[in-house]
Short mmCIF file of C-alpha atoms in Angstrom, two decimals:
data_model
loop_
_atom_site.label_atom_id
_atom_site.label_comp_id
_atom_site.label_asym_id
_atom_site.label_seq_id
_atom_site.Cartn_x
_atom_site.Cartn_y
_atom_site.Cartn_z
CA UNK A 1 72.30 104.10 156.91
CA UNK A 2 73.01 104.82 153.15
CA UNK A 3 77.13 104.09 153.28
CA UNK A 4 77.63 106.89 150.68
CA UNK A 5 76.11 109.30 153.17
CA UNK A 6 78.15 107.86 156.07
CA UNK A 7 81.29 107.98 154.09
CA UNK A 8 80.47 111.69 152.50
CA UNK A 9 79.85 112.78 156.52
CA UNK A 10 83.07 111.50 157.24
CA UNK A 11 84.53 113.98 155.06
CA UNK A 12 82.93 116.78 156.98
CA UNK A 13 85.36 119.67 158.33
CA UNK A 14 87.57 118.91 155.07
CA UNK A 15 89.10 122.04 154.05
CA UNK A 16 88.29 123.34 150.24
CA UNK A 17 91.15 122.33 148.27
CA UNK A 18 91.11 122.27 144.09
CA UNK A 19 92.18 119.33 142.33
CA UNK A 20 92.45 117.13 145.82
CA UNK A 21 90.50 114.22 147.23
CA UNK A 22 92.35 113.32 150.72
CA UNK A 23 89.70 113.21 153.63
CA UNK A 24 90.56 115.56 156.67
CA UNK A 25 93.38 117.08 154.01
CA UNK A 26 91.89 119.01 151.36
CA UNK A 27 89.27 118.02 148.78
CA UNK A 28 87.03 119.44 146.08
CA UNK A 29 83.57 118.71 145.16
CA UNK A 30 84.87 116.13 142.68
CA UNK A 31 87.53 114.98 145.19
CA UNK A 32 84.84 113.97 147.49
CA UNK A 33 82.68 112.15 145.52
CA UNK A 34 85.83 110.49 144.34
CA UNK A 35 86.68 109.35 147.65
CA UNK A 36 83.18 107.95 148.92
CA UNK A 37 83.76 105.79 145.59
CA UNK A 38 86.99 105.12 146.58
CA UNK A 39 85.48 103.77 149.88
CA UNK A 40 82.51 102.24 149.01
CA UNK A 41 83.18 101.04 145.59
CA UNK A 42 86.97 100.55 145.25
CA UNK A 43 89.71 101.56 142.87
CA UNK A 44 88.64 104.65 140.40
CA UNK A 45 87.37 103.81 137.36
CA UNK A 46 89.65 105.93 135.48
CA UNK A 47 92.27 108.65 136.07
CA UNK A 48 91.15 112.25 136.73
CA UNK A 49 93.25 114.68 134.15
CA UNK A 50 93.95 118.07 136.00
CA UNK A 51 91.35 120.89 135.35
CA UNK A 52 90.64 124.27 135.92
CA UNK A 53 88.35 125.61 138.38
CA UNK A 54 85.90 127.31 135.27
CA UNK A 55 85.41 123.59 134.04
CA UNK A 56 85.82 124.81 130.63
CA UNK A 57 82.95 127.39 130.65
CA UNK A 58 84.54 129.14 127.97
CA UNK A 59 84.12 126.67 125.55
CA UNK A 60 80.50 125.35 127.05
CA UNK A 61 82.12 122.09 127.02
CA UNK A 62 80.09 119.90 129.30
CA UNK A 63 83.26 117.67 130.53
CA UNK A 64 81.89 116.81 134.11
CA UNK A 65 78.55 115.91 133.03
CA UNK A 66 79.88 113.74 130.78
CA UNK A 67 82.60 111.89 132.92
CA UNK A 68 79.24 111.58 135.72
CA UNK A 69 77.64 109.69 133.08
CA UNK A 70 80.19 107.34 132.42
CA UNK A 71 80.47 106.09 135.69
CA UNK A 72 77.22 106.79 137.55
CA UNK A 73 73.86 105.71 136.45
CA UNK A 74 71.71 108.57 134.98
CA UNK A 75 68.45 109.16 137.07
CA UNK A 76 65.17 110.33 134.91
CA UNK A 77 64.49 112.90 137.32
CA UNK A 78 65.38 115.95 139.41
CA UNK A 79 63.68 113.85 142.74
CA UNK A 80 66.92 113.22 144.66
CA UNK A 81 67.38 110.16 147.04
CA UNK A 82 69.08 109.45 149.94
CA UNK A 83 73.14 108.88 148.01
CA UNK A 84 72.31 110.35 144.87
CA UNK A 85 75.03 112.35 143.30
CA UNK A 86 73.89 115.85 142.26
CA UNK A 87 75.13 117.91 139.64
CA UNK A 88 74.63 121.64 139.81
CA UNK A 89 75.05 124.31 137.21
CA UNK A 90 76.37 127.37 139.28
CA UNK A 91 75.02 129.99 136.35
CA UNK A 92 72.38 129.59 134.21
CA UNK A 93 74.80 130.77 130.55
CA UNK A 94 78.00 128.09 132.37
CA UNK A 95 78.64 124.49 132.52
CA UNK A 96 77.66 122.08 135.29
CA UNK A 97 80.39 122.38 137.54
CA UNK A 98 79.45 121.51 141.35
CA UNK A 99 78.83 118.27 142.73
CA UNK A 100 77.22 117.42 146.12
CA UNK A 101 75.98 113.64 147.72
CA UNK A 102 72.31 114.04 148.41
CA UNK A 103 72.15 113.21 152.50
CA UNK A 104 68.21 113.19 152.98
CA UNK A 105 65.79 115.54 154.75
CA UNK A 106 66.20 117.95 151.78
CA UNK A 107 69.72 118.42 152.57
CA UNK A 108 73.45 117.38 150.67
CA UNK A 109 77.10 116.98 151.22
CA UNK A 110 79.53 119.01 149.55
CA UNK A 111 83.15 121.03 148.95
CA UNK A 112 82.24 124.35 148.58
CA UNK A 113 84.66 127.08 147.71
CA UNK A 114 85.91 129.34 151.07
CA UNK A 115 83.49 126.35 153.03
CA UNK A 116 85.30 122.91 152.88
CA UNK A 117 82.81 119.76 153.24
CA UNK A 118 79.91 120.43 154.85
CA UNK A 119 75.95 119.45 155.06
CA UNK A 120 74.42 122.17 153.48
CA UNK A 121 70.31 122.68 153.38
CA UNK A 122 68.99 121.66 149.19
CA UNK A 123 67.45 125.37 149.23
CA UNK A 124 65.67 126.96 147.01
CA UNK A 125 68.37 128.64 145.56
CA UNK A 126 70.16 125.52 145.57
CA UNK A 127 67.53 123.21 144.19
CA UNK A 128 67.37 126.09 140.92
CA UNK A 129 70.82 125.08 140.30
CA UNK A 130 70.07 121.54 139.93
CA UNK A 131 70.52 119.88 136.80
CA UNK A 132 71.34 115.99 136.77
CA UNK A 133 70.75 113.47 139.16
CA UNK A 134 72.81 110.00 139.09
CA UNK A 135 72.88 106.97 141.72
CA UNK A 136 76.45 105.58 142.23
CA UNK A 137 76.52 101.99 140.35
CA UNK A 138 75.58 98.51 142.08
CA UNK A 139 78.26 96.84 144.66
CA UNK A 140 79.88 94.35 142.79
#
């Protein structure tokens, strides 16, 4: 089993919380990918600076997209696999804002506003929103 995945379902029954990343607490889309690093990987590669839930959609300042590319490796395509971080843009005019952990079978693991964690089907809908794949970086 892909640990990311195992860690991610761990998280599952997490209540929505913004700006946290505590498993069984509270936890936001970022929080969780956060803490499946956290657990797989080790210590965060840098500090997380507080942010608002429109991820600076005003300004159409790409900020998470940005900070995913820093730390995870950039995948050349929209073909998730199984522990793939995705990156969704929630509007078509706003930011990319939502994260999710790709769990197979056309499905992923996220924080979702009124929701907590949970394994949601990649639906159509979903799969529209899609915008940036990224693989979390080698064990070391």
């Amino acid at each position: 089993m892909n640990p990311y995945v195992t860690e991610a379902r761990r998280w599952i029954g997490t209540p929505y919380l913004h700006q946290a990343d505590t498993c069984g607490a509270g936890t936001d889309c970022l929080g969780l990918v956060r803490g499946v690093w956290r657990h797989v990987l080790g210590a965060e590669p840098e500090m997380v600076p507080p942010y608002t839930a429109d991820w600076s959609e005003p300004s159409g300042d790409e900020v998470l997209w940005r900070a995913a590319g820093r730390w995870l490796v950039p995948q050349p395509d929209l073909s998730p696999q199984t522990g793939d971080v995705l990156l969704f843009r929630m509007r078509a005019s706003g930011v990319a804002k939502h994260l999710g952990i790709f769990s197979g079978d056309a499905r992923f693991i996220h924080a979702y506003t009124g929701h907590g964690v949970i394994e949601s089907p990649l639906s159509t809908p979903w799969a529209r929103r899609l915008v940036a794949r990224f693989a979390f970086p080698e064990r070391t």
